[in-house]
Amino acid sequence: MECKFIKHGIAVSYDQVSKPCCAWKSNSEWQDQNHINKIDLSTWHKSSQLIDNQTLLEKNQWPTGCVACKNIEAQGRQDSMRGNGNHSYADYKDDDITLEIRPGSVCNFACQTCWPEASSRVAQYHHQANIIDIKSVNSTSINNFDFLKPISHRIRDVVLLGGEPFYDKSCKKFIKWAQENLSANLMMFTNGSEIDFDFLTQYPGKLTLVFSLDAMGRAAEYVRYGTDWDLVLKNYQQVRNLKNVEVRVNITCSVYNYTYLEELIEFLCQDWPDVVTFGTPGLKEIHFLESVVPLESRPELIKSLQQAVNCLEQANIESGQKSNAINAINTNIHNLQNDNWNKDNYTRLCDFIERMDRVKNISLQDYCPEIYNMLQH
């Protein structure tokens, strides 16, 4: 096996720790040794820890940090982080670098499956709901990017995340720095609410915008709290008309949107974007996955997901994209068919929903009656 990220990737996370990619699972020792203030990025890929992990992959053994890709590829999917990297960066030479950076976490959304380090608004609500102490959130803004100058000439691709990149001030500072110091391709993940169209039309390099869409309409306004669906849809369609911007969609599959995936897939199949990827909540958020769905609710849910698969099978989509999407939805179906109902996870989810609804002053029943009814069995 090979992974372009192990050889070429630098992902600077919210705690300012460098990893090969955002999916890399690091332990406390890794975090201590790889803070950006402690490493030399110009020689980082030649360090023993990276070389040792390259050797494991060459022997078809998964490094401990690669558990996310291991699990995705075990499902027969090719859209793991490793798979995407090997496809996107196939022509990389020895010194080329792909940089993923999260300069800040300020966001105007508080998505249900997001986590406090990734969104200041999520952190605020989790604190108000007594789920966390906001002082424990390890998320530090980066406002000076000169630490990247020694490798700036080697950076070919950049993935920018927030917070919301068009909203967070630190992200905006990075965009300005990148325009002045880099000639790299730029990919940005956005919730679609704050689009700088002047920037999109003026950026000189290749630009990719990834819209995070988990549901449509009223459901979207609950699942990705802060959404004005009409505005997000308008921005999405307007960006799709820009010839210089590649548009992608990322879907986070969870108990919050299994019910609505059929509608979203049917919408996307009408005019499939350049790429659609499917993710899941983090490993700590098992109460968002299939085991919380009561057994009595599953047949109807499975039927809806099978309809989504049927739609994908009939759609005019590139074969690799079609296969990845079908395999992702089939994984949800398989888990709904085979996972036992977990009472503890179910109770944890219901408690989480109650706490979040209270501090946000909203109601699951008002926005997503289908999910509310599904959880009442």
PDB file of N, CA, C and O in Angstrom, residues 34-89:
ATOM      1  N   ASN A  34       4.918  16.779  17.888  1.00  0.00           N
ATOM      2  CA  ASN A  34       4.686  17.330  16.559  1.00  0.00           C
ATOM      3  C   ASN A  34       3.957  18.671  16.559  1.00  0.00           C
ATOM      4  O   ASN A  34       3.339  19.036  15.562  1.00  0.00           O
ATOM      5  N   HIS A  35       4.037  19.402  17.650  1.00  0.00           N
ATOM      6  CA  HIS A  35       3.520  20.767  17.653  1.00  0.00           C
ATOM      7  C   HIS A  35       4.342  21.593  16.665  1.00  0.00           C
ATOM      8  O   HIS A  35       5.551  21.397  16.512  1.00  0.00           O
ATOM      9  N   ILE A  36       3.680  22.507  15.964  1.00  0.00           N
ATOM     10  CA  ILE A  36       4.374  23.251  14.906  1.00  0.00           C
ATOM     11  C   ILE A  36       5.531  24.083  15.444  1.00  0.00           C
ATOM     12  O   ILE A  36       6.431  24.463  14.682  1.00  0.00           O
ATOM     13  N   ASN A  37       5.544  24.361  16.744  1.00  0.00           N
ATOM     14  CA  ASN A  37       6.649  25.106  17.329  1.00  0.00           C
ATOM     15  C   ASN A  37       7.869  24.232  17.612  1.00  0.00           C
ATOM     16  O   ASN A  37       8.941  24.742  17.932  1.00  0.00           O
ATOM     17  N   LYS A  38       7.690  22.896  17.487  1.00  0.00           N
ATOM     18  CA  LYS A  38       8.770  21.969  17.836  1.00  0.00           C
ATOM     19  C   LYS A  38       9.399  21.279  16.639  1.00  0.00           C
ATOM     20  O   LYS A  38      10.418  20.602  16.782  1.00  0.00           O
ATOM     21  N   ILE A  39       8.805  21.399  15.467  1.00  0.00           N
ATOM     22  CA  ILE A  39       9.294  20.638  14.321  1.00  0.00           C
ATOM     23  C   ILE A  39       9.767  21.558  13.210  1.00  0.00           C
ATOM     24  O   ILE A  39       9.404  22.725  13.145  1.00  0.00           O
ATOM     25  N   ASP A  40      10.601  21.002  12.361  1.00  0.00           N
ATOM     26  CA  ASP A  40      11.062  21.695  11.163  1.00  0.00           C
ATOM     27  C   ASP A  40      10.289  21.107   9.986  1.00  0.00           C
ATOM     28  O   ASP A  40      10.546  19.979   9.561  1.00  0.00           O
ATOM     29  N   LEU A  41       9.327  21.854   9.479  1.00  0.00           N
ATOM     30  CA  LEU A  41       8.474  21.322   8.418  1.00  0.00           C
ATOM     31  C   LEU A  41       9.252  20.981   7.156  1.00  0.00           C
ATOM     32  O   LEU A  41       8.835  20.116   6.381  1.00  0.00           O
ATOM     33  N   SER A  42      10.385  21.631   6.949  1.00  0.00           N
ATOM     34  CA  SER A  42      11.168  21.380   5.726  1.00  0.00           C
ATOM     35  C   SER A  42      11.767  19.982   5.704  1.00  0.00           C
ATOM     36  O   SER A  42      12.076  19.453   4.633  1.00  0.00           O
ATOM     37  N   THR A  43      11.936  19.371   6.884  1.00  0.00           N
ATOM     38  CA  THR A  43      12.520  18.022   6.948  1.00  0.00           C
ATOM     39  C   THR A  43      11.594  17.021   7.627  1.00  0.00           C
ATOM     40  O   THR A  43      11.973  15.880   7.869  1.00  0.00           O
ATOM     41  N   TRP A  44      10.389  17.435   7.943  1.00  0.00           N
ATOM     42  CA  TRP A  44       9.486  16.616   8.758  1.00  0.00           C
ATOM     43  C   TRP A  44       9.197  15.262   8.138  1.00  0.00           C
ATOM     44  O   TRP A  44       9.164  14.240   8.831  1.00  0.00           O
ATOM     45  N   HIS A  45       9.018  15.205   6.824  1.00  0.00           N
ATOM     46  CA  HIS A  45       8.674  13.937   6.175  1.00  0.00           C
ATOM     47  C   HIS A  45       9.830  12.943   6.156  1.00  0.00           C
ATOM     48  O   HIS A  45       9.622  11.764   5.853  1.00  0.00           O
ATOM     49  N   LYS A  46      11.007  13.402   6.486  1.00  0.00           N
ATOM     50  CA  LYS A  46      12.170  12.505   6.552  1.00  0.00           C
ATOM     51  C   LYS A  46      12.431  12.012   7.977  1.00  0.00           C
ATOM     52  O   LYS A  46      13.399  11.300   8.220  1.00  0.00           O
ATOM     53  N   SER A  47      11.557  12.386   8.923  1.00  0.00           N
ATOM     54  CA  SER A  47      11.726  11.941  10.305  1.00  0.00           C
ATOM     55  C   SER A  47      11.437  10.451  10.421  1.00  0.00           C
ATOM     56  O   SER A  47      10.710   9.865   9.610  1.00  0.00           O
ATOM     57  N   SER A  48      11.991   9.839  11.452  1.00  0.00           N
ATOM     58  CA  SER A  48      11.860   8.387  11.622  1.00  0.00           C
ATOM     59  C   SER A  48      10.406   7.962  11.787  1.00  0.00           C
ATOM     60  O   SER A  48      10.004   6.902  11.283  1.00  0.00           O
ATOM     61  N   GLN A  49       9.588   8.771  12.470  1.00  0.00           N
ATOM     62  CA  GLN A  49       8.201   8.376  12.691  1.00  0.00           C
ATOM     63  C   GLN A  49       7.414   8.305  11.384  1.00  0.00           C
ATOM     64  O   GLN A  49       6.579   7.413  11.191  1.00  0.00           O
ATOM     65  N   LEU A  50       7.691   9.222  10.453  1.00  0.00           N
ATOM     66  CA  LEU A  50       7.013   9.166   9.154  1.00  0.00           C
ATOM     67  C   LEU A  50       7.559   8.036   8.296  1.00  0.00           C
ATOM     68  O   LEU A  50       6.795   7.324   7.624  1.00  0.00           O
ATOM     69  N   ILE A  51       8.869   7.862   8.305  1.00  0.00           N
ATOM     70  CA  ILE A  51       9.481   6.777   7.526  1.00  0.00           C
ATOM     71  C   ILE A  51       8.987   5.426   8.015  1.00  0.00           C
ATOM     72  O   ILE A  51       8.680   4.527   7.215  1.00  0.00           O
ATOM     73  N   ASP A  52       8.891   5.246   9.340  1.00  0.00           N
ATOM     74  CA  ASP A  52       8.411   3.973   9.894  1.00  0.00           C
ATOM     75  C   ASP A  52       6.985   3.670   9.443  1.00  0.00           C
ATOM     76  O   ASP A  52       6.647   2.519   9.137  1.00  0.00           O
ATOM     77  N   ASN A  53       6.143   4.693   9.386  1.00  0.00           N
ATOM     78  CA  ASN A  53       4.759   4.480   8.943  1.00  0.00           C
ATOM     79  C   ASN A  53       4.685   4.195   7.451  1.00  0.00           C
ATOM     80  O   ASN A  53       3.841   3.405   7.000  1.00  0.00           O
ATOM     81  N   GLN A  54       5.564   4.816   6.665  1.00  0.00           N
ATOM     82  CA  GLN A  54       5.642   4.490   5.244  1.00  0.00           C
ATOM     83  C   GLN A  54       6.004   3.026   5.061  1.00  0.00           C
ATOM     84  O   GLN A  54       5.434   2.318   4.222  1.00  0.00           O
ATOM     85  N   THR A  55       6.959   2.549   5.862  1.00  0.00           N
ATOM     86  CA  THR A  55       7.412   1.158   5.763  1.00  0.00           C
ATOM     87  C   THR A  55       6.284   0.194   6.084  1.00  0.00           C
ATOM     88  O   THR A  55       6.118  -0.843   5.417  1.00  0.00           O
ATOM     89  N   LEU A  56       5.483   0.506   7.113  1.00  0.00           N
ATOM     90  CA  LEU A  56       4.353  -0.356   7.453  1.00  0.00           C
ATOM     91  C   LEU A  56       3.381  -0.476   6.281  1.00  0.00           C
ATOM     92  O   LEU A  56       2.921  -1.577   5.944  1.00  0.00           O
ATOM     93  N   LEU A  57       3.041   0.647   5.651  1.00  0.00           N
ATOM     94  CA  LEU A  57       2.125   0.617   4.519  1.00  0.00           C
ATOM     95  C   LEU A  57       2.699  -0.188   3.355  1.00  0.00           C
ATOM     96  O   LEU A  57       1.973  -0.924   2.679  1.00  0.00           O
ATOM     97  N   GLU A  58       3.996  -0.046   3.118  1.00  0.00           N
ATOM     98  CA  GLU A  58       4.631  -0.810   2.034  1.00  0.00           C
ATOM     99  C   GLU A  58       4.545  -2.310   2.293  1.00  0.00           C
ATOM    100  O   GLU A  58       4.569  -3.115   1.352  1.00  0.00           O
ATOM    101  N   LYS A  59       4.428  -2.684   3.567  1.00  0.00           N
ATOM    102  CA  LYS A  59       4.282  -4.090   3.940  1.00  0.00           C
ATOM    103  C   LYS A  59       2.805  -4.494   4.055  1.00  0.00           C
ATOM    104  O   LYS A  59       2.484  -5.556   4.588  1.00  0.00           O
ATOM    105  N   ASN A  60       1.911  -3.612   3.560  1.00  0.00           N
ATOM    106  CA  ASN A  60       0.464  -3.832   3.628  1.00  0.00           C
ATOM    107  C   ASN A  60      -0.038  -3.950   5.064  1.00  0.00           C
ATOM    108  O   ASN A  60      -0.981  -4.699   5.359  1.00  0.00           O
ATOM    109  N   GLN A  61       0.578  -3.190   5.960  1.00  0.00           N
ATOM    110  CA  GLN A  61       0.147  -3.115   7.353  1.00  0.00           C
ATOM    111  C   GLN A  61      -0.323  -1.693   7.648  1.00  0.00           C
ATOM    112  O   GLN A  61       0.296  -0.728   7.214  1.00  0.00           O
ATOM    113  N   TRP A  62      -1.421  -1.589   8.375  1.00  0.00           N
ATOM    114  CA  TRP A  62      -1.972  -0.274   8.680  1.00  0.00           C
ATOM    115  C   TRP A  62      -1.286   0.321   9.904  1.00  0.00           C
ATOM    116  O   TRP A  62      -1.276  -0.293  10.972  1.00  0.00           O
ATOM    117  N   PRO A  63      -0.732   1.527   9.816  1.00  0.00           N
ATOM    118  CA  PRO A  63      -0.256   2.230  11.013  1.00  0.00           C
ATOM    119  C   PRO A  63      -1.421   2.508  11.951  1.00  0.00           C
ATOM    120  O   PRO A  63      -2.574   2.625  11.521  1.00  0.00           O
ATOM    121  N   THR A  64      -1.137   2.653  13.228  1.00  0.00           N
ATOM    122  CA  THR A  64      -2.205   2.878  14.206  1.00  0.00           C
ATOM    123  C   THR A  64      -2.940   4.189  13.949  1.00  0.00           C
ATOM    124  O   THR A  64      -4.120   4.313  14.281  1.00  0.00           O
ATOM    125  N   GLY A  65      -2.270   5.155  13.333  1.00  0.00           N
ATOM    126  CA  GLY A  65      -2.918   6.422  13.046  1.00  0.00           C
ATOM    127  C   GLY A  65      -3.882   6.377  11.882  1.00  0.00           C
ATOM    128  O   GLY A  65      -4.626   7.335  11.653  1.00  0.00           O
ATOM    129  N   CYS A  66      -3.897   5.269  11.152  1.00  0.00           N
ATOM    130  CA  CYS A  66      -4.679   5.172   9.910  1.00  0.00           C
ATOM    131  C   CYS A  66      -5.986   4.420  10.089  1.00  0.00           C
ATOM    132  O   CYS A  66      -6.534   3.879   9.121  1.00  0.00           O
ATOM    133  N   VAL A  67      -6.527   4.382  11.300  1.00  0.00           N
ATOM    134  CA  VAL A  67      -7.716   3.577  11.564  1.00  0.00           C
ATOM    135  C   VAL A  67      -8.919   4.035  10.745  1.00  0.00           C
ATOM    136  O   VAL A  67      -9.745   3.211  10.319  1.00  0.00           O
ATOM    137  N   ALA A  68      -9.036   5.328  10.474  1.00  0.00           N
ATOM    138  CA  ALA A  68     -10.192   5.830   9.719  1.00  0.00           C
ATOM    139  C   ALA A  68     -10.189   5.261   8.298  1.00  0.00           C
ATOM    140  O   ALA A  68     -11.220   4.785   7.802  1.00  0.00           O
ATOM    141  N   CYS A  69      -9.058   5.321   7.630  1.00  0.00           N
ATOM    142  CA  CYS A  69      -8.964   4.778   6.269  1.00  0.00           C
ATOM    143  C   CYS A  69      -9.125   3.260   6.272  1.00  0.00           C
ATOM    144  O   CYS A  69      -9.742   2.683   5.371  1.00  0.00           O
ATOM    145  N   LYS A  70      -8.569   2.625   7.268  1.00  0.00           N
ATOM    146  CA  LYS A  70      -8.708   1.166   7.377  1.00  0.00           C
ATOM    147  C   LYS A  70     -10.178   0.769   7.426  1.00  0.00           C
ATOM    148  O   LYS A  70     -10.611  -0.159   6.723  1.00  0.00           O
ATOM    149  N   ASN A  71     -10.964   1.473   8.224  1.00  0.00           N
ATOM    150  CA  ASN A  71     -12.385   1.145   8.360  1.00  0.00           C
ATOM    151  C   ASN A  71     -13.160   1.432   7.075  1.00  0.00           C
ATOM    152  O   ASN A  71     -14.022   0.648   6.667  1.00  0.00           O
ATOM    153  N   ILE A  72     -12.874   2.541   6.421  1.00  0.00           N
ATOM    154  CA  ILE A  72     -13.582   2.888   5.185  1.00  0.00           C
ATOM    155  C   ILE A  72     -13.257   1.889   4.081  1.00  0.00           C
ATOM    156  O   ILE A  72     -14.148   1.417   3.358  1.00  0.00           O
ATOM    157  N   GLU A  73     -11.992   1.540   3.931  1.00  0.00           N
ATOM    158  CA  GLU A  73     -11.602   0.622   2.860  1.00  0.00           C
ATOM    159  C   GLU A  73     -12.095  -0.793   3.121  1.00  0.00           C
ATOM    160  O   GLU A  73     -12.286  -1.571   2.181  1.00  0.00           O
ATOM    161  N   ALA A  74     -12.323  -1.132   4.389  1.00  0.00           N
ATOM    162  CA  ALA A  74     -12.888  -2.445   4.710  1.00  0.00           C
ATOM    163  C   ALA A  74     -14.318  -2.576   4.197  1.00  0.00           C
ATOM    164  O   ALA A  74     -14.833  -3.686   4.040  1.00  0.00           O
ATOM    165  N   GLN A  75     -14.971  -1.432   3.904  1.00  0.00           N
ATOM    166  CA  GLN A  75     -16.326  -1.420   3.366  1.00  0.00           C
ATOM    167  C   GLN A  75     -16.344  -1.548   1.840  1.00  0.00           C
ATOM    168  O   GLN A  75     -17.402  -1.508   1.231  1.00  0.00           O
ATOM    169  N   GLY A  76     -15.166  -1.670   1.236  1.00  0.00           N
ATOM    170  CA  GLY A  76     -15.083  -1.760  -0.215  1.00  0.00           C
ATOM    171  C   GLY A  76     -15.113  -0.408  -0.900  1.00  0.00           C
ATOM    172  O   GLY A  76     -15.252  -0.327  -2.120  1.00  0.00           O
ATOM    173  N   ARG A  77     -14.952   0.655  -0.133  1.00  0.00           N
ATOM    174  CA  ARG A  77     -14.990   2.002  -0.687  1.00  0.00           C
ATOM    175  C   ARG A  77     -13.589   2.473  -1.070  1.00  0.00           C
ATOM    176  O   ARG A  77     -12.597   2.099  -0.461  1.00  0.00           O
ATOM    177  N   GLN A  78     -13.540   3.314  -2.112  1.00  0.00           N
ATOM    178  CA  GLN A  78     -12.281   3.860  -2.584  1.00  0.00           C
ATOM    179  C   GLN A  78     -12.110   5.328  -2.201  1.00  0.00           C
ATOM    180  O   GLN A  78     -11.132   5.963  -2.577  1.00  0.00           O
ATOM    181  N   ASP A  79     -13.055   5.860  -1.434  1.00  0.00           N
ATOM    182  CA  ASP A  79     -13.014   7.284  -1.106  1.00  0.00           C
ATOM    183  C   ASP A  79     -12.489   7.540   0.304  1.00  0.00           C
ATOM    184  O   ASP A  79     -12.871   8.506   0.959  1.00  0.00           O
ATOM    185  N   SER A  80     -11.605   6.687   0.766  1.00  0.00           N
ATOM    186  CA  SER A  80     -10.913   6.966   2.015  1.00  0.00           C
ATOM    187  C   SER A  80      -9.967   8.140   1.800  1.00  0.00           C
ATOM    188  O   SER A  80      -9.698   8.554   0.665  1.00  0.00           O
ATOM    189  N   MET A  81      -9.449   8.695   2.880  1.00  0.00           N
ATOM    190  CA  MET A  81      -8.479   9.771   2.754  1.00  0.00           C
ATOM    191  C   MET A  81      -7.278   9.302   1.934  1.00  0.00           C
ATOM    192  O   MET A  81      -6.766  10.021   1.067  1.00  0.00           O
ATOM    193  N   ARG A  82      -6.834   8.080   2.194  1.00  0.00           N
ATOM    194  CA  ARG A  82      -5.711   7.519   1.434  1.00  0.00           C
ATOM    195  C   ARG A  82      -6.062   7.394  -0.043  1.00  0.00           C
ATOM    196  O   ARG A  82      -5.284   7.791  -0.919  1.00  0.00           O
ATOM    197  N   GLY A  83      -7.248   6.868  -0.329  1.00  0.00           N
ATOM    198  CA  GLY A  83      -7.658   6.699  -1.713  1.00  0.00           C
ATOM    199  C   GLY A  83      -7.783   8.020  -2.442  1.00  0.00           C
ATOM    200  O   GLY A  83      -7.327   8.161  -3.584  1.00  0.00           O
ATOM    201  N   ASN A  84      -8.399   9.007  -1.777  1.00  0.00           N
ATOM    202  CA  ASN A  84      -8.543  10.323  -2.399  1.00  0.00           C
ATOM    203  C   ASN A  84      -7.188  10.966  -2.637  1.00  0.00           C
ATOM    204  O   ASN A  84      -6.957  11.602  -3.677  1.00  0.00           O
ATOM    205  N   GLY A  85      -6.278  10.817  -1.673  1.00  0.00           N
ATOM    206  CA  GLY A  85      -4.953  11.406  -1.827  1.00  0.00           C
ATOM    207  C   GLY A  85      -4.165  10.774  -2.939  1.00  0.00           C
ATOM    208  O   GLY A  85      -3.502  11.464  -3.736  1.00  0.00           O
ATOM    209  N   ASN A  86      -4.223   9.455  -3.031  1.00  0.00           N
ATOM    210  CA  ASN A  86      -3.476   8.767  -4.090  1.00  0.00           C
ATOM    211  C   ASN A  86      -3.989   9.152  -5.471  1.00  0.00           C
ATOM    212  O   ASN A  86      -3.229   9.184  -6.444  1.00  0.00           O
ATOM    213  N   HIS A  87      -5.291   9.456  -5.556  1.00  0.00           N
ATOM    214  CA  HIS A  87      -5.866   9.891  -6.834  1.00  0.00           C
ATOM    215  C   HIS A  87      -5.512  11.341  -7.134  1.00  0.00           C
ATOM    216  O   HIS A  87      -5.058  11.671  -8.238  1.00  0.00           O
ATOM    217  N   SER A  88      -5.698  12.208  -6.139  1.00  0.00           N
ATOM    218  CA  SER A  88      -5.521  13.641  -6.370  1.00  0.00           C
ATOM    219  C   SER A  88      -4.064  14.042  -6.532  1.00  0.00           C
ATOM    220  O   SER A  88      -3.748  14.994  -7.256  1.00  0.00           O
ATOM    221  N   TYR A  89      -3.177  13.334  -5.860  1.00  0.00           N
ATOM    222  CA  TYR A  89      -1.768  13.739  -5.844  1.00  0.00           C
ATOM    223  C   TYR A  89      -0.868  12.688  -6.494  1.00  0.00           C
ATOM    224  O   TYR A  89       0.299  12.528  -6.126  1.00  0.00           O
TER     225      TYR A  89
END
